[in-house]
Amino acid sequence: MLTNDFSQNTIDRFYALEKELSALYPCSIHIHQLDDSIFKDLPKLGANHTTYFRLKLASLLDTSVKTCLYLDVDMLVLGDLRALFALDLQDKVLAAVYDERTQSKRILKSLNLEYKDIAFCKTYFNGGCMLINLEEFRKENLEQKCLELMPNYDLKAHDQDILNALVQGQKVLKLPYEYNIFVHSYSFVRANDERKKFDVDYSRKELNFALKNPIILHFTNEHKAWFAPHNYINEKGEFLGEIWWRYALQTPIFKDELYAEYKNLQEALELQEPYTDEIAFLMIQCTKSFLGYLQMPFVIFQAIKRYEHDKTGLKKRKLEEHNLGFELRKIAFKAYWRRKEGKMLSLPYQAYRTQLRVRKYGLNKLKEE
């Protein structure tokens, strides 16, 4: 575990967790407390610099450790990972799932005239799950190279950008999508054999298999299960965030405080969700006719304004198309918050594009098989 701020009490509890888990399967928990001051001049992710800690894995771990599986904290493992460790990486630096829209020509912009811009390769990977060949990582001195280069580049995706600048092409082994499924893919995801401007570089067959057989779910961006457990559902109608909570509430040592957090979250959702569901419902209704699209800006503006401070009388709705409703309400709120920029006027167009994508490339694709 990589951290910068565990208290001694938290550390002791993790060691107690180690003892509990070892009764089921032999394991050990190692906690690496790092000083993030060396990254203080780099862009933060959230409120800290801990994302950069993974760059130091090769020097933190003993040289006898040849391979390391790194996982982000916002992931949920649902399947057996042993197949990953059976992979022969040979001279590749790492294995990972490709990130979104890798076909786009993206450049890592230099902030220093002494350094050139770097073109990203089509093997641009997501750093949330990486099987790292530590021998190659050390041999290529990648930790030091990353530390030297990062201050001189505009890191839109933090250390993920610099890793992709240095580890490209044949140095990357592409993992199946089921090892790092971005949860919003259950809303819609466009495959590389469906259109030139695809979302992820996997075929529809590969994506459908992954979505039905997830091994690792990645709760990226605003989709954290501990804040928003009801964002997306899978093809079985299960909330992905509730699956995360199902396992979290079984965690030894920590389950009592996690239950208290879950109870508080549910109480907050009981107040909030009737409001957000109402906006989602209205958005779905508006997409059912041309007149609805014309009325959409007025209807949504009035609804958000009316219920923003007074949610009395609203009841929780079961949406006919949950994932579509979530995507539509998301763009509705964004348009409302930026209404002074005229975004409410473009809401019908954004809604039209969104409903097309969800209905054409969403869970319906799984039902077609």
mmCIF file of C-alpha atoms in Angstrom:
data_model
loop_
_atom_site.group_PDB
_atom_site.id
_atom_site.type_symbol
_atom_site.label_atom_id
_atom_site.label_comp_id
_atom_site.label_asym_id
_atom_site.label_seq_id
_atom_site.Cartn_x
_atom_site.Cartn_y
_atom_site.Cartn_z
ATOM 1 C CA MET A 1 0.000 0.000 0.000
ATOM 2 C CA LEU A 2 1.281 3.447 -0.943
ATOM 3 C CA THR A 3 0.241 6.387 1.243
ATOM 4 C CA ASN A 4 1.426 9.615 2.809
ATOM 5 C CA ASP A 5 -0.857 10.036 5.803
ATOM 6 C CA PHE A 6 -1.812 6.826 7.628
ATOM 7 C CA SER A 7 -2.025 7.266 11.393
ATOM 8 C CA GLN A 8 -0.478 4.627 13.629
ATOM 9 C CA ASN A 9 -3.980 3.499 14.591
ATOM 10 C CA THR A 10 -4.866 2.926 10.926
ATOM 11 C CA ILE A 11 -1.616 1.044 10.347
ATOM 12 C CA ASP A 12 -2.291 -1.193 13.368
ATOM 13 C CA ARG A 13 -5.765 -1.955 12.058
ATOM 14 C CA PHE A 14 -4.393 -2.944 8.657
ATOM 15 C CA TYR A 15 -2.055 -5.378 10.368
ATOM 16 C CA ALA A 16 -5.056 -6.768 12.247
ATOM 17 C CA LEU A 17 -6.784 -7.102 8.866
ATOM 18 C CA GLU A 18 -3.742 -8.995 7.589
ATOM 19 C CA LYS A 19 -4.177 -11.515 10.401
ATOM 20 C CA GLU A 20 -7.887 -11.968 9.636
ATOM 21 C CA LEU A 21 -7.308 -12.409 5.903
ATOM 22 C CA SER A 22 -4.417 -14.816 6.424
ATOM 23 C CA ALA A 23 -6.817 -17.204 8.122
ATOM 24 C CA LEU A 24 -8.576 -17.456 4.740
ATOM 25 C CA TYR A 25 -5.539 -17.242 2.458
ATOM 26 C CA PRO A 26 -1.895 -16.585 3.420
ATOM 27 C CA CYS A 27 -1.055 -12.946 2.707
ATOM 28 C CA SER A 28 0.860 -9.987 4.078
ATOM 29 C CA ILE A 29 0.180 -6.256 4.015
ATOM 30 C CA HIS A 30 3.104 -3.879 3.546
ATOM 31 C CA ILE A 31 2.520 -0.164 4.014
ATOM 32 C CA HIS A 32 4.872 2.320 2.367
ATOM 33 C CA GLN A 33 4.561 5.798 3.879
ATOM 34 C CA LEU A 34 6.054 8.258 1.403
ATOM 35 C CA ASP A 35 6.876 11.945 1.504
ATOM 36 C CA ASP A 36 5.076 13.665 -1.368
ATOM 37 C CA SER A 37 7.139 16.864 -1.142
ATOM 38 C CA ILE A 38 9.275 15.779 -4.113
ATOM 39 C CA PHE A 39 6.124 16.087 -6.241
ATOM 40 C CA LYS A 40 4.907 19.396 -4.757
ATOM 41 C CA ASP A 41 5.448 21.376 -7.974
ATOM 42 C CA LEU A 42 3.453 18.912 -10.097
ATOM 43 C CA PRO A 43 -0.330 19.001 -10.749
ATOM 44 C CA LYS A 44 -2.405 17.446 -7.970
ATOM 45 C CA LEU A 45 -4.954 14.702 -8.512
ATOM 46 C CA GLY A 46 -7.799 15.503 -6.167
ATOM 47 C CA ALA A 47 -6.179 17.161 -3.177
ATOM 48 C CA ASN A 48 -2.809 15.410 -3.148
ATOM 49 C CA HIS A 49 0.144 14.035 -5.106
ATOM 50 C CA THR A 50 -0.197 10.369 -4.144
ATOM 51 C CA THR A 51 -0.870 9.290 -7.754
ATOM 52 C CA TYR A 52 2.853 9.831 -8.451
ATOM 53 C CA PHE A 53 3.872 7.296 -5.782
ATOM 54 C CA ARG A 54 3.482 4.392 -8.220
ATOM 55 C CA LEU A 55 6.510 5.704 -10.120
ATOM 56 C CA LYS A 56 8.640 4.652 -7.152
ATOM 57 C CA LEU A 57 7.523 1.016 -6.981
ATOM 58 C CA ALA A 58 10.705 -0.335 -8.565
ATOM 59 C CA SER A 59 12.894 1.312 -5.921
ATOM 60 C CA LEU A 60 10.525 0.643 -3.006
ATOM 61 C CA LEU A 61 10.315 -3.092 -3.597
ATOM 62 C CA ASP A 62 13.244 -5.429 -3.074
ATOM 63 C CA THR A 63 15.235 -6.265 -6.205
ATOM 64 C CA SER A 64 14.211 -9.903 -5.730
ATOM 65 C CA VAL A 65 10.664 -8.856 -6.691
ATOM 66 C CA LYS A 66 10.512 -9.183 -10.480
ATOM 67 C CA THR A 67 6.852 -8.378 -11.149
ATOM 68 C CA CYS A 68 4.338 -6.107 -9.456
ATOM 69 C CA LEU A 69 0.600 -5.662 -10.014
ATOM 70 C CA TYR A 70 -0.388 -2.072 -9.303
ATOM 71 C CA LEU A 71 -4.067 -1.203 -8.717
ATOM 72 C CA ASP A 72 -5.645 2.212 -8.134
ATOM 73 C CA VAL A 73 -7.606 2.715 -4.927
ATOM 74 C CA ASP A 74 -10.878 3.246 -6.860
ATOM 75 C CA MET A 75 -10.971 -0.291 -8.250
ATOM 76 C CA LEU A 76 -13.003 -3.352 -7.299
ATOM 77 C CA VAL A 77 -11.587 -6.807 -8.018
ATOM 78 C CA LEU A 78 -14.317 -9.322 -8.837
ATOM 79 C CA GLY A 79 -12.310 -12.171 -10.353
ATOM 80 C CA ASP A 80 -9.173 -14.270 -10.129
ATOM 81 C CA LEU A 81 -5.970 -12.337 -10.857
ATOM 82 C CA ARG A 82 -3.622 -15.313 -11.070
ATOM 83 C CA ALA A 83 -3.832 -15.359 -14.870
ATOM 84 C CA LEU A 84 -2.051 -11.990 -14.895
ATOM 85 C CA PHE A 85 0.927 -13.332 -13.002
ATOM 86 C CA ALA A 86 1.134 -16.244 -15.436
ATOM 87 C CA LEU A 87 1.787 -13.813 -18.307
ATOM 88 C CA ASP A 88 5.244 -13.838 -19.842
ATOM 89 C CA LEU A 89 6.151 -10.160 -20.174
ATOM 90 C CA GLN A 90 9.523 -10.991 -21.756
ATOM 91 C CA ASP A 91 11.174 -7.609 -22.440
ATOM 92 C CA LYS A 92 7.976 -5.575 -22.165
ATOM 93 C CA VAL A 93 7.897 -2.953 -19.421
ATOM 94 C CA LEU A 94 4.277 -3.491 -18.446
ATOM 95 C CA ALA A 95 0.876 -4.909 -19.324
ATOM 96 C CA ALA A 96 -2.222 -2.702 -19.155
ATOM 97 C CA VAL A 97 -5.632 -1.969 -20.647
ATOM 98 C CA TYR A 98 -5.597 0.693 -23.345
ATOM 99 C CA ASP A 99 -7.147 4.021 -22.363
ATOM 100 C CA GLU A 100 -10.029 5.778 -24.105
ATOM 101 C CA ARG A 101 -9.799 7.337 -27.574
ATOM 102 C CA THR A 102 -6.258 6.168 -28.303
ATOM 103 C CA GLN A 103 -6.801 6.799 -32.029
ATOM 104 C CA SER A 104 -6.778 10.562 -31.406
ATOM 105 C CA LYS A 105 -3.509 12.317 -32.146
ATOM 106 C CA ARG A 106 -2.487 13.513 -28.718
ATOM 107 C CA ILE A 107 0.627 15.425 -27.794
ATOM 108 C CA LEU A 108 2.384 15.859 -24.457
ATOM 109 C CA LYS A 109 3.157 19.572 -24.572
ATOM 110 C CA SER A 110 6.523 20.822 -23.371
ATOM 111 C CA LEU A 111 6.686 23.697 -20.872
ATOM 112 C CA ASN A 112 10.382 24.206 -21.482
ATOM 113 C CA LEU A 113 12.071 25.203 -24.751
ATOM 114 C CA GLU A 114 14.856 22.720 -24.027
ATOM 115 C CA TYR A 115 12.391 19.825 -24.290
ATOM 116 C CA LYS A 116 10.436 18.746 -27.355
ATOM 117 C CA ASP A 117 6.740 17.879 -27.455
ATOM 118 C CA ILE A 118 6.134 14.121 -27.296
ATOM 119 C CA ALA A 119 3.542 12.389 -29.487
ATOM 120 C CA PHE A 120 1.594 9.700 -27.678
ATOM 121 C CA CYS A 121 1.364 6.292 -29.320
ATOM 122 C CA LYS A 122 -1.809 4.311 -30.065
ATOM 123 C CA THR A 123 -0.794 2.015 -27.216
ATOM 124 C CA TYR A 124 -1.657 4.771 -24.685
ATOM 125 C CA PHE A 125 -2.696 2.796 -21.606
ATOM 126 C CA ASN A 126 -4.648 3.518 -18.455
ATOM 127 C CA GLY A 127 -2.415 3.491 -15.382
ATOM 128 C CA GLY A 128 -5.087 2.235 -12.980
ATOM 129 C CA CYS A 129 -4.109 -1.410 -13.430
ATOM 130 C CA MET A 130 -0.544 -2.202 -14.481
ATOM 131 C CA LEU A 131 1.356 -5.461 -14.346
ATOM 132 C CA ILE A 132 4.870 -4.038 -14.154
ATOM 133 C CA ASN A 133 8.033 -5.827 -15.217
ATOM 134 C CA LEU A 134 10.232 -4.370 -12.464
ATOM 135 C CA GLU A 135 13.425 -5.721 -14.019
ATOM 136 C CA GLU A 136 12.790 -3.773 -17.237
ATOM 137 C CA PHE A 137 11.551 -0.750 -15.299
ATOM 138 C CA ARG A 138 14.840 -0.676 -13.373
ATOM 139 C CA LYS A 139 16.981 -1.487 -16.406
ATOM 140 C CA GLU A 140 15.544 1.491 -18.310
ATOM 141 C CA ASN A 141 15.881 3.735 -15.244
ATOM 142 C CA LEU A 142 12.283 4.862 -15.740
ATOM 143 C CA GLU A 143 11.751 6.240 -12.250
ATOM 144 C CA GLN A 144 14.582 8.737 -12.624
ATOM 145 C CA LYS A 145 13.586 9.618 -16.188
ATOM 146 C CA CYS A 146 10.019 10.323 -15.065
ATOM 147 C CA LEU A 147 11.178 12.519 -12.179
ATOM 148 C CA GLU A 148 13.444 14.508 -14.497
ATOM 149 C CA LEU A 149 10.893 14.984 -17.282
ATOM 150 C CA MET A 150 7.661 15.656 -15.372
ATOM 151 C CA PRO A 151 8.389 19.275 -14.307
ATOM 152 C CA ASN A 152 8.979 20.164 -17.962
ATOM 153 C CA TYR A 153 5.661 18.956 -19.395
ATOM 154 C CA ASP A 154 1.976 19.828 -19.173
ATOM 155 C CA LEU A 155 0.676 16.688 -17.468
ATOM 156 C CA LYS A 156 -3.060 16.562 -18.188
ATOM 157 C CA ALA A 157 -3.243 12.998 -16.874
ATOM 158 C CA HIS A 158 -0.479 13.365 -14.274
ATOM 159 C CA ASP A 159 2.055 10.515 -14.093
ATOM 160 C CA GLN A 160 0.013 8.455 -16.567
ATOM 161 C CA ASP A 161 1.076 10.898 -19.274
ATOM 162 C CA ILE A 162 4.776 10.664 -18.543
ATOM 163 C CA LEU A 163 4.631 6.863 -18.315
ATOM 164 C CA ASN A 164 2.960 6.745 -21.726
ATOM 165 C CA ALA A 165 5.550 9.131 -23.139
ATOM 166 C CA LEU A 166 8.357 6.797 -22.082
ATOM 167 C CA VAL A 167 6.675 3.382 -22.391
ATOM 168 C CA GLN A 168 5.198 2.983 -25.879
ATOM 169 C CA GLY A 169 4.591 0.532 -28.696
ATOM 170 C CA GLN A 170 6.257 -2.841 -28.259
ATOM 171 C CA LYS A 171 7.065 -2.089 -24.621
ATOM 172 C CA VAL A 172 3.360 -2.419 -23.709
ATOM 173 C CA LEU A 173 1.384 -5.680 -23.580
ATOM 174 C CA LYS A 174 -2.315 -5.047 -24.168
ATOM 175 C CA LEU A 175 -4.568 -6.609 -21.520
ATOM 176 C CA PRO A 176 -8.187 -7.659 -22.158
ATOM 177 C CA TYR A 177 -10.711 -4.974 -21.226
ATOM 178 C CA GLU A 178 -12.173 -7.031 -18.360
ATOM 179 C CA TYR A 179 -9.060 -6.190 -16.305
ATOM 180 C CA ASN A 180 -9.885 -2.469 -16.164
ATOM 181 C CA ILE A 181 -13.499 -1.677 -17.048
ATOM 182 C CA PHE A 182 -14.359 2.000 -16.743
ATOM 183 C CA VAL A 183 -17.796 1.861 -15.099
ATOM 184 C CA HIS A 184 -19.281 4.423 -17.488
ATOM 185 C CA SER A 185 -18.803 1.799 -20.233
ATOM 186 C CA TYR A 186 -22.035 0.219 -18.966
ATOM 187 C CA SER A 187 -23.799 3.360 -20.183
ATOM 188 C CA PHE A 188 -22.276 3.241 -23.656
ATOM 189 C CA VAL A 189 -18.966 2.345 -25.249
ATOM 190 C CA ARG A 190 -18.119 2.341 -28.970
ATOM 191 C CA ALA A 191 -15.891 -0.463 -30.231
ATOM 192 C CA ASN A 192 -13.038 -0.274 -32.744
ATOM 193 C CA ASP A 193 -14.978 -2.369 -35.269
ATOM 194 C CA GLU A 194 -18.068 -0.138 -35.090
ATOM 195 C CA ARG A 195 -16.672 3.245 -36.059
ATOM 196 C CA LYS A 196 -13.389 5.047 -36.730
ATOM 197 C CA LYS A 197 -13.836 7.341 -33.738
ATOM 198 C CA PHE A 198 -14.158 4.547 -31.189
ATOM 199 C CA ASP A 199 -14.081 4.928 -27.408
ATOM 200 C CA VAL A 200 -11.731 2.055 -26.599
ATOM 201 C CA ASP A 201 -9.476 -0.005 -28.862
ATOM 202 C CA TYR A 202 -11.348 -3.285 -28.407
ATOM 203 C CA SER A 203 -13.821 -5.112 -30.655
ATOM 204 C CA ARG A 204 -17.523 -5.355 -29.829
ATOM 205 C CA LYS A 205 -17.077 -9.052 -29.084
ATOM 206 C CA GLU A 206 -14.240 -8.273 -26.649
ATOM 207 C CA LEU A 207 -16.229 -5.500 -24.973
ATOM 208 C CA ASN A 208 -19.380 -7.567 -24.566
ATOM 209 C CA PHE A 209 -17.397 -10.419 -23.026
ATOM 210 C CA ALA A 210 -15.697 -8.004 -20.625
ATOM 211 C CA LEU A 211 -18.911 -6.251 -19.562
ATOM 212 C CA LYS A 212 -20.557 -9.609 -18.855
ATOM 213 C CA ASN A 213 -17.471 -11.044 -17.134
ATOM 214 C CA PRO A 214 -15.773 -8.145 -15.306
ATOM 215 C CA ILE A 215 -12.612 -8.927 -13.366
ATOM 216 C CA ILE A 216 -11.766 -5.359 -12.289
ATOM 217 C CA LEU A 217 -14.201 -2.430 -12.209
ATOM 218 C CA HIS A 218 -12.671 1.057 -12.252
ATOM 219 C CA PHE A 219 -14.780 3.773 -10.602
ATOM 220 C CA THR A 220 -13.129 6.631 -12.479
ATOM 221 C CA ASN A 221 -13.659 10.386 -12.200
ATOM 222 C CA GLU A 222 -16.923 11.375 -10.478
ATOM 223 C CA HIS A 223 -18.221 7.806 -10.327
ATOM 224 C CA LYS A 224 -16.776 6.808 -6.921
ATOM 225 C CA ALA A 225 -18.930 4.118 -5.336
ATOM 226 C CA TRP A 226 -18.525 5.593 -1.853
ATOM 227 C CA PHE A 227 -20.116 8.877 -2.999
ATOM 228 C CA ALA A 228 -22.462 7.806 -5.798
ATOM 229 C CA PRO A 229 -23.388 4.095 -5.584
ATOM 230 C CA HIS A 230 -26.341 4.388 -7.996
ATOM 231 C CA ASN A 231 -24.705 5.920 -11.063
ATOM 232 C CA TYR A 232 -24.717 2.887 -13.367
ATOM 233 C CA ILE A 233 -26.312 -0.545 -13.603
ATOM 234 C CA ASN A 234 -25.015 -3.663 -15.353
ATOM 235 C CA GLU A 235 -26.966 -5.934 -17.700
ATOM 236 C CA LYS A 236 -28.477 -7.722 -14.661
ATOM 237 C CA GLY A 237 -29.910 -4.461 -13.334
ATOM 238 C CA GLU A 238 -27.442 -4.322 -10.428
ATOM 239 C CA PHE A 239 -26.022 -0.993 -9.294
ATOM 240 C CA LEU A 240 -22.240 -1.184 -9.762
ATOM 241 C CA GLY A 241 -21.644 0.994 -6.714
ATOM 242 C CA GLU A 242 -23.785 -1.280 -4.549
ATOM 243 C CA ILE A 243 -21.634 -4.226 -5.614
ATOM 244 C CA TRP A 244 -18.634 -2.278 -4.264
ATOM 245 C CA TRP A 245 -20.471 -1.657 -0.984
ATOM 246 C CA ARG A 246 -21.514 -5.307 -0.730
ATOM 247 C CA TYR A 247 -17.858 -6.311 -0.460
ATOM 248 C CA ALA A 248 -16.782 -3.268 1.557
ATOM 249 C CA LEU A 249 -19.313 -4.120 4.278
ATOM 250 C CA GLN A 250 -17.769 -7.588 4.612
ATOM 251 C CA THR A 251 -14.270 -6.212 5.262
ATOM 252 C CA PRO A 252 -12.988 -7.444 8.645
ATOM 253 C CA ILE A 253 -11.782 -4.855 11.198
ATOM 254 C CA PHE A 254 -13.220 -1.918 9.214
ATOM 255 C CA LYS A 255 -16.792 -3.113 8.589
ATOM 256 C CA ASP A 256 -18.431 -1.310 11.540
ATOM 257 C CA GLU A 257 -17.231 2.135 10.511
ATOM 258 C CA LEU A 258 -17.929 1.322 6.864
ATOM 259 C CA TYR A 259 -21.488 0.418 7.812
ATOM 260 C CA ALA A 260 -21.857 3.770 9.581
ATOM 261 C CA GLU A 261 -20.602 5.519 6.433
ATOM 262 C CA TYR A 262 -22.999 3.498 4.290
ATOM 263 C CA LYS A 263 -25.941 4.339 6.546
ATOM 264 C CA ASN A 264 -25.125 8.061 6.366
ATOM 265 C CA LEU A 265 -24.789 7.806 2.587
ATOM 266 C CA GLN A 266 -28.182 6.114 2.246
ATOM 267 C CA GLU A 267 -29.834 8.814 4.355
ATOM 268 C CA ALA A 268 -28.306 11.501 2.131
ATOM 269 C CA LEU A 269 -29.401 9.660 -1.019
ATOM 270 C CA GLU A 270 -32.982 9.406 0.253
ATOM 271 C CA LEU A 271 -33.094 13.194 0.227
ATOM 272 C CA GLN A 272 -31.120 13.747 -2.985
ATOM 273 C CA GLU A 273 -32.180 10.968 -5.352
ATOM 274 C CA PRO A 274 -35.878 11.869 -5.742
ATOM 275 C CA TYR A 275 -34.644 15.246 -7.026
ATOM 276 C CA THR A 276 -32.010 13.896 -9.419
ATOM 277 C CA ASP A 277 -34.345 11.099 -10.556
ATOM 278 C CA GLU A 278 -37.023 13.685 -11.352
ATOM 279 C CA ILE A 279 -34.610 15.585 -13.599
ATOM 280 C CA ALA A 280 -33.553 12.316 -15.276
ATOM 281 C CA PHE A 281 -37.212 11.356 -15.795
ATOM 282 C CA LEU A 282 -38.043 14.734 -17.337
ATOM 283 C CA MET A 283 -35.019 14.524 -19.632
ATOM 284 C CA ILE A 284 -36.015 11.052 -20.856
ATOM 285 C CA GLN A 285 -39.575 12.227 -21.471
ATOM 286 C CA CYS A 286 -38.319 15.222 -23.471
ATOM 287 C CA THR A 287 -36.254 12.959 -25.766
ATOM 288 C CA LYS A 288 -39.376 11.096 -26.903
ATOM 289 C CA SER A 289 -40.624 13.779 -29.290
ATOM 290 C CA PHE A 290 -39.462 16.719 -31.369
ATOM 291 C CA LEU A 291 -41.667 19.017 -29.305
ATOM 292 C CA GLY A 292 -40.046 17.626 -26.170
ATOM 293 C CA TYR A 293 -36.612 18.658 -27.412
ATOM 294 C CA LEU A 294 -37.893 22.173 -28.132
ATOM 295 C CA GLN A 295 -39.376 22.452 -24.640
ATOM 296 C CA MET A 296 -36.382 20.852 -22.895
ATOM 297 C CA PRO A 297 -34.401 23.995 -21.908
ATOM 298 C CA PHE A 298 -37.486 25.624 -20.366
ATOM 299 C CA VAL A 299 -38.755 22.449 -18.645
ATOM 300 C CA ILE A 300 -35.379 21.545 -17.137
ATOM 301 C CA PHE A 301 -34.509 25.104 -16.104
ATOM 302 C CA GLN A 302 -37.818 25.466 -14.275
ATOM 303 C CA ALA A 303 -37.557 22.021 -12.649
ATOM 304 C CA ILE A 304 -34.029 22.509 -11.321
ATOM 305 C CA LYS A 305 -34.830 26.023 -10.139
ATOM 306 C CA ARG A 306 -38.040 24.832 -8.457
ATOM 307 C CA TYR A 307 -36.575 21.809 -6.680
ATOM 308 C CA GLU A 308 -33.079 23.118 -5.933
ATOM 309 C CA HIS A 309 -34.145 24.495 -2.549
ATOM 310 C CA ASP A 310 -37.477 22.742 -1.996
ATOM 311 C CA LYS A 311 -37.621 19.006 -2.661
ATOM 312 C CA THR A 312 -40.896 18.362 -0.819
ATOM 313 C CA GLY A 313 -43.427 16.241 -2.655
ATOM 314 C CA LEU A 314 -40.857 14.387 -4.749
ATOM 315 C CA LYS A 315 -40.800 10.598 -4.697
ATOM 316 C CA LYS A 316 -38.048 8.247 -5.789
ATOM 317 C CA ARG A 317 -38.603 6.975 -9.327
ATOM 318 C CA LYS A 318 -37.584 3.715 -10.933
ATOM 319 C CA LEU A 319 -36.291 4.882 -14.295
ATOM 320 C CA GLU A 320 -37.172 2.805 -17.357
ATOM 321 C CA GLU A 321 -33.658 3.391 -18.719
ATOM 322 C CA HIS A 322 -31.426 4.028 -15.718
ATOM 323 C CA ASN A 323 -28.079 4.551 -17.452
ATOM 324 C CA LEU A 324 -29.646 6.855 -20.033
ATOM 325 C CA GLY A 325 -31.315 8.806 -17.246
ATOM 326 C CA PHE A 326 -28.020 9.237 -15.430
ATOM 327 C CA GLU A 327 -26.222 10.496 -18.548
ATOM 328 C CA LEU A 328 -29.046 12.896 -19.401
ATOM 329 C CA ARG A 329 -29.349 14.333 -15.906
ATOM 330 C CA LYS A 330 -25.568 14.811 -15.842
ATOM 331 C CA ILE A 331 -25.604 17.009 -18.948
ATOM 332 C CA ALA A 332 -28.751 18.778 -17.689
ATOM 333 C CA PHE A 333 -27.062 19.888 -14.480
ATOM 334 C CA LYS A 334 -23.893 20.907 -16.334
ATOM 335 C CA ALA A 335 -25.977 23.039 -18.691
ATOM 336 C CA TYR A 336 -27.852 24.625 -15.779
ATOM 337 C CA TRP A 337 -24.663 25.461 -13.874
ATOM 338 C CA ARG A 338 -23.264 27.113 -17.027
ATOM 339 C CA ARG A 339 -26.532 28.717 -18.111
ATOM 340 C CA LYS A 340 -24.972 32.193 -18.153
ATOM 341 C CA GLU A 341 -22.736 30.933 -20.968
ATOM 342 C CA GLY A 342 -25.814 29.924 -22.958
ATOM 343 C CA LYS A 343 -25.392 26.179 -22.350
ATOM 344 C CA MET A 344 -29.125 25.642 -21.738
ATOM 345 C CA LEU A 345 -29.717 26.508 -25.398
ATOM 346 C CA SER A 346 -27.440 23.681 -26.576
ATOM 347 C CA LEU A 347 -28.960 21.171 -24.116
ATOM 348 C CA PRO A 348 -31.390 19.633 -26.678
ATOM 349 C CA TYR A 349 -28.532 18.906 -29.089
ATOM 350 C CA GLN A 350 -26.377 17.406 -26.307
ATOM 351 C CA ALA A 351 -29.326 15.313 -25.136
ATOM 352 C CA TYR A 352 -30.045 14.071 -28.666
ATOM 353 C CA ARG A 353 -26.435 12.940 -29.154
ATOM 354 C CA THR A 354 -26.328 11.313 -25.721
ATOM 355 C CA GLN A 355 -29.537 9.305 -26.111
ATOM 356 C CA LEU A 356 -28.373 8.085 -29.539
ATOM 357 C CA ARG A 357 -25.095 6.834 -28.086
ATOM 358 C CA VAL A 358 -26.662 5.137 -25.071
ATOM 359 C CA ARG A 359 -29.398 3.441 -27.075
ATOM 360 C CA LYS A 360 -27.058 2.352 -29.866
ATOM 361 C CA TYR A 361 -23.905 1.447 -27.920
ATOM 362 C CA GLY A 362 -25.207 0.737 -24.408
ATOM 363 C CA LEU A 363 -26.563 -2.366 -22.672
ATOM 364 C CA ASN A 364 -28.711 -3.093 -25.734
ATOM 365 C CA LYS A 365 -25.521 -4.399 -27.353
ATOM 366 C CA LEU A 366 -25.302 -7.096 -24.685
ATOM 367 C CA LYS A 367 -28.928 -8.098 -25.217
ATOM 368 C CA GLU A 368 -28.368 -8.528 -28.965
ATOM 369 C CA GLU A 369 -26.120 -11.553 -28.438
#
